[in-house]
XYZ file of C-alpha atoms in Angstrom:
586
model
C -13.231 5.631 17.448
C -14.367 3.633 20.488
C -16.997 6.249 21.401
C -18.227 6.310 17.821
C -18.573 2.529 17.672
C -20.142 2.465 21.168
C -22.827 5.009 20.305
C -23.550 3.322 16.993
C -24.008 -0.040 18.674
C -26.059 1.516 21.482
C -28.247 3.325 18.982
C -28.773 0.062 17.106
C -29.743 -1.803 20.265
C -31.998 1.076 21.353
C -33.828 1.071 18.031
C -34.352 -2.700 18.244
C -35.633 -2.508 21.838
C -37.951 0.423 21.137
C -39.359 -1.224 18.044
C -39.860 -4.475 19.907
C -41.557 -2.652 22.804
C -43.902 -0.763 20.461
C -44.729 -3.948 18.558
C -45.444 -5.817 21.804
C -47.519 -2.906 23.146
C -49.522 -2.617 19.958
C -50.018 -6.267 19.088
C -49.727 -8.409 22.225
C -51.250 -5.909 24.668
C -54.255 -5.274 22.469
C -54.734 -8.973 21.807
C -54.471 -9.725 25.501
C -56.872 -6.865 26.322
C -59.374 -8.090 23.725
C -59.098 -11.642 25.058
C -59.606 -10.444 28.637
C -62.610 -8.374 27.640
C -64.109 -11.311 25.758
C -63.642 -13.544 28.776
C -65.212 -10.960 31.089
C -68.108 -10.511 28.683
C -68.719 -14.269 28.543
C -68.631 -14.543 32.300
C -70.824 -11.490 32.654
C -73.319 -12.952 30.184
C -73.630 -16.121 32.232
C -74.120 -14.096 35.397
C -76.744 -11.980 33.660
C -78.683 -15.095 32.552
C -78.553 -16.404 36.116
C -79.715 -13.001 37.391
C -82.628 -13.056 34.878
C -83.632 -16.563 35.977
C -83.557 -15.519 39.602
C -85.726 -12.441 38.899
C -88.243 -14.555 36.963
C -88.364 -17.022 39.862
C -88.761 -14.428 42.634
C -92.191 -12.931 42.670
C -93.086 -10.051 44.841
C -89.582 -9.586 46.189
C -87.951 -6.220 46.515
C -86.248 -5.408 43.191
C -83.575 -3.296 44.772
C -82.739 -6.084 47.197
C -82.463 -8.564 44.316
C -80.178 -6.197 42.459
C -77.881 -5.698 45.472
C -77.683 -9.413 46.158
C -76.861 -10.200 42.499
C -74.246 -7.436 42.440
C -72.632 -8.708 45.640
C -72.585 -12.288 44.405
C -71.116 -11.420 40.973
C -68.981 -8.436 42.046
C -70.736 -6.365 39.382
C -73.372 -3.691 39.105
C -76.905 -5.071 38.712
C -79.963 -3.262 37.362
C -83.620 -4.288 36.816
C -85.439 -2.316 34.088
C -89.098 -2.213 33.239
C -90.148 -2.608 29.586
C -90.779 1.125 29.302
C -87.254 1.883 30.433
C -87.973 2.745 34.016
C -85.368 1.447 36.464
C -86.972 -0.779 39.104
C -83.819 -1.541 41.041
C -80.066 -0.849 40.931
C -77.257 -2.023 43.133
C -75.376 1.297 43.210
C -77.912 4.108 42.609
C -81.388 5.254 43.621
C -83.848 4.074 40.925
C -86.005 7.136 41.442
C -83.177 9.425 40.471
C -81.969 7.414 37.533
C -82.921 8.438 34.017
C -85.030 6.305 31.732
C -83.051 3.425 30.128
C -85.342 2.838 27.207
C -82.645 4.131 24.783
C -79.810 1.986 26.106
C -78.475 -0.232 23.273
C -78.203 -3.404 25.341
C -81.801 -2.884 26.676
C -83.201 -2.324 23.198
C -81.407 -5.459 21.868
C -82.687 -7.575 24.744
C -86.350 -6.476 24.315
C -86.561 -6.379 20.538
C -84.609 -9.553 19.734
C -85.388 -11.407 22.962
C -81.739 -12.278 23.361
C -78.635 -11.156 25.206
C -77.623 -7.595 24.381
C -74.230 -6.007 25.169
C -72.522 -2.616 24.797
C -69.601 -0.629 26.203
C -69.854 3.065 27.195
C -69.376 5.610 29.939
C -71.898 5.497 32.764
C -73.754 8.795 33.132
C -74.609 7.876 36.669
C -71.182 6.873 37.998
C -68.941 8.451 35.366
C -66.678 5.478 34.522
C -66.681 3.093 31.511
C -68.711 -0.116 31.891
C -69.348 -3.284 29.919
C -73.173 -3.750 29.904
C -74.952 -7.084 29.312
C -78.781 -7.262 29.345
C -81.096 -10.306 29.306
C -84.867 -10.235 28.682
C -87.367 -11.088 31.440
C -91.136 -10.873 31.425
C -92.073 -7.196 31.520
C -88.594 -5.878 31.010
C -84.936 -6.868 31.286
C -82.146 -7.282 33.752
C -78.694 -5.834 33.227
C -75.288 -6.366 34.720
C -72.354 -3.973 34.288
C -68.676 -4.645 34.805
C -66.381 -1.641 35.316
C -63.645 -1.522 32.629
C -61.371 0.456 34.902
C -60.076 -2.837 36.248
C -59.116 -3.883 32.708
C -57.326 -0.564 32.182
C -55.572 -1.015 35.519
C -54.406 -4.480 34.507
C -53.300 -3.107 31.099
C -51.369 -0.324 32.815
C -49.598 -2.888 34.989
C -48.689 -4.905 31.933
C -47.424 -1.760 30.137
C -45.362 -0.733 33.164
C -43.914 -4.219 33.334
C -43.077 -4.056 29.606
C -41.401 -0.641 29.959
C -39.408 -1.858 32.945
C -38.246 -4.866 31.011
C -37.316 -2.549 28.144
C -35.308 -0.348 30.484
C -33.468 -3.394 31.821
C -32.849 -4.554 28.236
C -31.547 -1.081 27.367
C -29.116 -1.147 30.282
C -27.926 -4.590 29.258
C -27.635 -3.317 25.657
C -25.488 -0.388 26.814
C -23.166 -2.775 28.626
C -23.006 -5.077 25.609
C -22.456 -2.092 23.297
C -19.545 -0.950 25.433
C -17.976 -4.409 25.438
C -18.509 -4.908 21.708
C -17.307 -1.376 20.972
C -14.147 -2.046 22.938
C -13.519 -5.272 21.039
C -14.298 -3.786 17.621
C -12.337 -0.607 18.383
C -9.297 -2.632 19.409
C -9.423 -4.568 16.117
C -10.033 -1.428 14.065
C -7.167 0.293 15.885
C -4.858 -2.501 14.707
C -6.037 -1.939 11.135
C -5.500 1.819 11.558
C -1.965 1.282 12.862
C -1.318 -1.090 9.966
C -2.500 1.529 7.455
C -0.308 4.178 9.094
C 2.763 1.922 8.808
C 2.003 1.211 5.163
C 1.561 4.925 4.485
C 4.929 5.552 6.170
C 6.569 3.091 3.767
C 6.806 0.027 6.037
C 5.496 -2.628 3.633
C 6.422 -5.417 6.084
C 3.502 -4.462 8.371
C 0.859 -7.170 8.949
C -2.419 -7.482 10.896
C -2.819 -10.277 13.469
C -6.422 -11.581 13.318
C -7.572 -14.960 14.643
C -11.344 -14.742 14.051
C -13.101 -15.351 10.735
C -15.699 -12.578 10.685
C -15.973 -9.697 8.186
C -13.346 -7.566 9.943
C -10.925 -10.481 9.822
C -11.641 -10.901 6.117
C -10.888 -7.211 5.560
C -7.662 -7.572 7.560
C -6.689 -10.619 5.514
C -7.351 -8.736 2.260
C -5.223 -5.807 3.504
C -2.429 -8.217 4.469
C -2.560 -9.738 0.997
C -2.447 -6.278 -0.585
C 0.524 -5.274 1.563
C 2.330 -8.496 0.644
C 1.758 -7.862 -3.071
C 2.858 -4.246 -2.680
C 6.022 -5.371 -0.936
C 6.790 -7.855 -3.693
C 6.105 -5.262 -6.399
C 8.175 -2.649 -4.600
C 11.097 -5.050 -4.208
C 10.933 -5.928 -7.905
C 10.614 -2.253 -8.832
C 13.525 -1.304 -6.613
C 15.639 -4.063 -8.152
C 14.723 -2.853 -11.634
C 15.493 0.723 -10.652
C 18.906 -0.207 -9.278
C 19.635 -2.299 -12.353
C 18.616 0.564 -14.638
C 20.612 3.021 -12.555
C 23.668 0.765 -12.798
C 23.251 0.500 -16.556
C 22.849 4.251 -16.969
C 25.764 5.002 -14.664
C 27.865 2.580 -16.687
C 27.120 4.426 -19.907
C 29.650 6.800 -21.384
C 26.877 9.161 -22.413
C 25.506 11.679 -19.921
C 21.792 11.134 -19.135
C 19.440 13.454 -17.236
C 15.673 13.185 -16.703
C 13.374 16.161 -16.119
C 9.688 16.453 -15.345
C 7.016 18.433 -17.098
C 7.896 21.378 -14.848
C 11.510 21.291 -16.123
C 12.753 20.139 -12.709
C 15.540 17.548 -12.562
C 14.380 14.104 -11.451
C 17.505 12.024 -11.996
C 21.004 12.178 -13.496
C 23.609 9.484 -14.036
C 27.281 9.595 -13.034
C 28.666 10.912 -16.358
C 26.138 13.750 -16.235
C 27.213 14.746 -12.725
C 30.843 14.615 -13.827
C 30.000 16.727 -16.874
C 28.605 19.555 -14.759
C 31.140 18.929 -11.972
C 28.562 17.534 -9.539
C 26.293 20.576 -9.707
C 23.164 18.627 -10.674
C 20.472 19.624 -8.163
C 17.638 17.106 -7.963
C 14.253 18.782 -7.696
C 15.647 22.092 -9.000
C 15.025 23.653 -12.383
C 17.179 22.269 -15.212
C 18.549 25.722 -16.014
C 20.294 25.758 -12.614
C 22.406 22.763 -13.698
C 22.621 23.143 -17.487
C 22.691 26.545 -19.154
C 23.309 25.559 -22.765
C 20.442 27.038 -24.835
C 20.441 24.120 -27.293
C 19.955 21.583 -24.482
C 17.161 23.648 -22.926
C 15.527 24.155 -26.309
C 15.618 20.433 -27.115
C 13.988 19.628 -23.746
C 11.283 22.228 -24.297
C 10.476 20.934 -27.802
C 10.378 17.315 -26.624
C 7.946 18.135 -23.798
C 5.695 20.361 -25.898
C 5.595 18.242 -29.056
C 5.800 14.784 -27.457
C 8.414 13.764 -30.049
C 12.150 13.143 -29.916
C 14.330 16.087 -30.921
C 18.047 16.415 -31.562
C 20.449 19.315 -31.330
C 24.141 20.093 -30.920
C 25.530 21.718 -27.773
C 28.898 23.488 -27.889
C 28.845 25.599 -24.726
C 28.581 22.926 -22.036
C 32.382 22.592 -21.883
C 34.727 24.806 -23.822
C 36.179 23.017 -26.827
C 33.776 20.055 -26.705
C 30.749 19.250 -28.838
C 27.787 17.149 -27.713
C 24.909 15.665 -29.647
C 21.724 16.297 -27.647
C 18.842 13.821 -27.958
C 15.725 14.708 -25.967
C 12.883 12.155 -25.902
C 9.483 12.514 -24.190
C 9.086 10.513 -20.970
C 5.832 9.076 -19.627
C 3.673 10.450 -18.154
C 5.121 13.901 -18.748
C 8.677 15.088 -18.986
C 11.765 14.284 -21.027
C 14.986 12.304 -20.827
C 18.098 13.865 -22.350
C 21.123 11.950 -23.635
C 24.364 13.863 -24.340
C 26.766 12.081 -26.691
C 30.308 13.478 -26.908
C 31.087 14.213 -30.565
C 34.396 15.937 -29.910
C 36.577 13.045 -31.047
C 34.366 12.367 -34.058
C 34.371 16.054 -34.984
C 38.147 16.136 -34.608
C 38.591 13.105 -36.869
C 36.080 14.497 -39.351
C 37.846 17.841 -39.399
C 41.186 16.085 -39.877
C 39.715 14.139 -42.765
C 38.262 17.240 -44.379
C 41.515 19.138 -43.892
C 43.487 16.246 -45.340
C 41.233 15.996 -48.382
C 41.306 19.756 -48.860
C 45.078 19.917 -48.475
C 45.692 16.948 -50.759
C 43.272 18.298 -53.334
C 44.877 21.715 -53.148
C 48.361 20.237 -53.510
C 47.306 18.100 -56.466
C 45.886 21.037 -58.408
C 49.305 22.434 -59.432
C 50.900 19.164 -60.672
C 47.682 18.133 -62.399
C 47.499 21.487 -64.132
C 51.094 21.059 -65.256
C 50.466 17.499 -66.510
C 47.359 18.650 -68.359
C 49.186 21.620 -69.885
C 52.234 19.631 -70.982
C 50.018 16.896 -72.423
C 48.079 19.435 -74.479
C 51.364 21.016 -75.649
C 52.799 17.647 -76.697
C 49.627 16.744 -78.563
C 49.710 20.007 -80.457
C 53.456 19.588 -81.324
C 53.387 15.929 -82.384
C 53.885 15.231 -86.130
C 51.131 13.267 -87.890
C 53.510 10.369 -88.362
C 53.279 9.404 -84.665
C 49.612 8.326 -84.135
C 50.422 5.885 -81.322
C 52.130 8.583 -79.275
C 49.061 10.818 -79.777
C 46.806 8.073 -78.416
C 48.973 7.744 -75.310
C 48.925 11.501 -74.783
C 45.087 11.564 -75.202
C 44.757 8.991 -72.412
C 47.092 11.037 -70.209
C 45.134 14.242 -70.913
C 41.774 12.570 -70.309
C 42.799 11.186 -66.906
C 44.513 14.454 -65.956
C 41.286 16.333 -66.657
C 39.307 13.734 -64.652
C 41.724 14.095 -61.738
C 41.380 17.863 -61.953
C 37.566 17.628 -61.772
C 37.850 15.223 -58.855
C 40.125 17.539 -56.878
C 37.848 20.486 -57.590
C 34.791 18.547 -56.368
C 36.671 17.404 -53.269
C 37.605 20.975 -52.437
C 34.034 22.170 -52.919
C 32.641 19.314 -50.767
C 35.227 19.929 -48.015
C 34.401 23.655 -47.906
C 30.639 22.992 -47.785
C 30.878 20.281 -45.091
C 33.166 22.288 -42.851
C 31.078 25.429 -43.151
C 34.001 27.287 -44.627
C 31.896 28.165 -47.637
C 29.310 30.649 -46.440
C 26.010 31.059 -48.268
C 24.523 34.533 -48.313
C 20.800 33.777 -48.359
C 18.321 36.353 -49.601
C 14.804 36.301 -51.054
C 14.941 34.890 -54.591
C 12.024 34.185 -56.923
C 11.463 30.505 -57.574
C 10.917 31.006 -61.316
C 14.202 32.901 -61.618
C 16.185 30.032 -60.081
C 14.585 27.515 -62.461
C 14.962 29.497 -65.689
C 18.571 30.481 -64.973
C 19.571 26.896 -64.227
C 17.913 25.615 -67.394
C 19.549 28.390 -69.446
C 22.972 27.441 -68.054
C 22.479 23.856 -69.243
C 21.159 24.772 -72.709
C 24.310 23.771 -74.628
C 24.729 20.534 -72.691
C 21.085 19.640 -73.426
C 21.558 20.231 -77.124
C 24.715 18.126 -77.115
C 22.883 15.128 -75.597
C 19.767 15.603 -77.708
C 17.580 16.139 -74.637
C 14.479 18.287 -74.142
C 14.492 20.170 -70.788
C 11.093 21.657 -69.844
C 10.341 24.150 -67.065
C 6.882 23.615 -65.561
C 4.861 26.551 -64.140
C 6.287 27.534 -60.756
C 4.651 29.214 -57.714
C 4.812 33.003 -57.576
C 6.846 32.900 -54.382
C 10.309 33.630 -53.044
C 12.702 31.409 -51.140
C 15.624 32.216 -48.851
C 18.605 31.014 -50.862
C 22.072 31.765 -52.111
C 21.520 32.049 -55.868
C 24.901 30.601 -56.872
C 24.620 27.706 -54.443
C 21.107 26.710 -55.580
C 22.158 27.143 -59.203
C 24.924 24.651 -58.511
C 22.337 22.234 -57.040
C 19.951 22.540 -59.990
C 22.659 22.347 -62.676
C 24.209 19.342 -60.986
C 20.861 17.507 -60.928
C 20.098 18.457 -64.540
C 23.599 17.382 -65.585
C 23.086 13.970 -63.959
C 19.777 13.578 -65.823
C 21.466 14.496 -69.125
C 24.253 11.977 -68.523
C 22.263 8.981 -67.278
C 18.710 9.534 -68.665
C 18.883 11.735 -71.794
C 15.601 12.575 -73.428
C 12.710 14.378 -71.823
C 13.591 16.162 -68.548
C 11.153 18.232 -66.464
C 12.211 20.897 -63.968
C 9.770 22.629 -61.622
C 8.722 23.588 -58.087
C 5.602 23.378 -55.910
C 4.210 24.583 -52.610
C 4.611 22.264 -49.608
C 3.816 22.663 -45.917
C 7.309 23.696 -44.848
C 8.366 25.750 -47.905
C 8.955 25.291 -51.635
C 9.960 21.921 -53.062
C 12.024 21.887 -56.277
C 12.258 18.807 -58.489
C 14.143 17.490 -61.499
C 12.383 14.586 -63.202
C 13.669 12.295 -65.942
C 11.997 9.413 -67.756
C 14.941 7.068 -68.067
C 15.602 3.576 -66.777
C 15.233 4.558 -63.123
C 17.185 3.430 -60.075
C 16.667 0.175 -58.175
C 15.372 0.568 -54.613
C 18.470 -0.973 -53.003
C 20.608 1.933 -54.282
C 18.367 4.769 -53.029
C 19.529 4.872 -49.344
C 23.198 5.314 -50.398
C 22.668 7.541 -53.397
C 23.957 10.697 -51.671
C 27.103 9.099 -50.258
C 30.553 10.162 -51.482
C 31.873 8.212 -54.473
C 28.778 5.965 -54.557
C 27.847 5.002 -58.141
C 24.881 2.959 -59.335
C 26.679 1.973 -62.571
C 30.404 2.457 -61.994
C 31.514 1.676 -65.556
C 29.006 4.076 -67.088
C 29.869 6.762 -64.543
C 33.533 6.635 -65.449
C 32.744 6.804 -69.166
C 30.617 9.911 -68.604
C 33.374 11.569 -66.607
C 31.537 11.575 -63.278
C 33.430 11.810 -59.992
C 30.745 10.345 -57.669
C 30.690 13.528 -55.564
C 27.975 15.553 -57.276
C 24.991 14.338 -55.243
C 26.981 14.581 -51.986
C 27.773 18.226 -52.803
C 24.105 18.838 -53.667
C 22.928 17.334 -50.359
C 25.309 19.421 -48.225
C 24.425 22.653 -50.035
C 20.706 21.982 -49.436
C 21.347 21.140 -45.753
C 23.314 24.375 -45.409
C 20.131 26.172 -46.585
C 18.129 24.333 -43.842
C 16.381 22.308 -46.520
C 15.762 18.610 -47.125
C 16.723 16.247 -49.964
C 15.060 13.082 -51.247
C 14.683 10.945 -54.343
C 11.785 8.975 -55.774
C 12.645 6.344 -58.356
C 11.717 2.900 -59.622
C 13.124 0.753 -62.384
C 11.497 1.506 -65.736
C 9.691 4.664 -64.531
C 12.457 7.255 -64.321
C 13.699 9.230 -61.334
C 12.705 12.449 -59.571
C 15.094 14.335 -57.287
C 13.452 16.683 -54.767
C 14.885 19.347 -52.473
C 12.997 21.876 -50.386
C 13.899 25.424 -49.308
C 12.201 27.700 -46.746
C 9.921 30.427 -48.047
C 11.097 34.008 -47.745
C 7.649 35.081 -46.546
C 5.744 32.185 -45.020
C 2.595 34.253 -44.609
C 2.396 35.213 -48.268
C -0.378 33.586 -50.172
C 0.852 30.913 -52.502
C -0.064 31.051 -56.156
C 0.805 29.087 -59.263
C 1.429 30.558 -62.697
C -1.676 30.096 -64.806
C 0.069 30.134 -68.164
C -0.051 26.653 -69.712
C 2.955 27.303 -71.928
C 6.261 25.547 -71.224
C 9.763 26.950 -71.646
C 11.967 24.661 -73.699
C 15.659 24.645 -74.577
């Protein structure tokens, strides 16, 4: 790092020095050179005028002698030229050997304009650059030349001085770059060590900076970030421990898995459930091998929705309700609720009801039989006794129906009654159910209509579904006689059957409890009609045993519609609806 900072600083200083040197060389040197040349030209002009005045004043003197004297006095080269360009005298060359100067620019300017003429060029005689200044005299002109080599020599000295100063500045810059690099590197090394400690998990790390420059501001911002991270981590750790304490204090077993099905966390009851064999970071199947648990986790992760299931193979003789819910960002959390005690109580209740109902059948049959015998044997002169016996017979029959319904419900709930499902045509189920209720419909003066049904088959036990349909139709005949419509339709998950009446309807507060045991909307009317309050409960459990669903849609004054759905026998078969507009009536 130090070398990198050193070379960067050195390169920066070098660029600044080089640029400054080039700028000075280009601008200041040229300006100084131009100023020096202008000064030399001015001085040379004055000397040339004096030389011209001296030539005009000296008559008959040797021209070469005049030129040498003027050159010695002014430290320049002096030349006297005739108007035709012939050199009459020169301080440094033989006039006889010199070429004609009629074409020299300074000579032409002096003769034509009668004023001072000047030019700069290489001397063909000597071979070095000269600054020439010519002044007119009678019959020609005089000229003085100053060698520019002296200017170039002075410029070279200045350039060498500038380069030397630049070299000294570069050396000083290298020293400064090293010192600054050392200082910056030491401060950056502290920031690097701070970052390494933070990355290692030490959120208490801080950077000591006393200056107020940009690096110190960065260090202060990093300190502030580390302080906020530490506070957030402490709060998060406290929340995690609190949540862990809550989950460990639960009676339910809880386990969390990631999207890759690997175990992330498990509470104490879960570890006790699998006898401490929960392996964090390992696949869930290494800790839990119940297929229902694994299936619930898979469905929750894939669908992103909560799923429930029942696990019976985690521990022999125990039943668990499995609830798997998706966990952000990806994964699932599974809660296992022990249903063993509830199942045991429920089984005891069902067995008790079944046993009691079974035991009541024989005495109730005897009571009913003896009551019928007494009624048949009573003389006409005892009408009051006949009324008493009618009441006894009516209640005995009601008790008999109640015990029969209780037995049926107990067998369906416990799974003792098995349903042999097979493909059955929807229309067949509807027409047979309506035909079975023909006499009851006539007795109540009702009109039962079968609407066109889909040409499809459902997986169902014919007798069980007949019991569902007849029970629903019987309820409609009892509580909403008149027009009743029975039918079925295609839905996304199968075939939905419905029984619709156009009676008074059911208030919304009764709908959630309508399928409970012994629940009656109008208790007095239900007793008068001979209902036991178990019909809809039996219907619901039969439909659930077929893996279907049950619902009701009703409002006061608009009648009621009871729906239940069954799975299709062939889900890929194209659905169709009977096109015949005719209805079947009974």
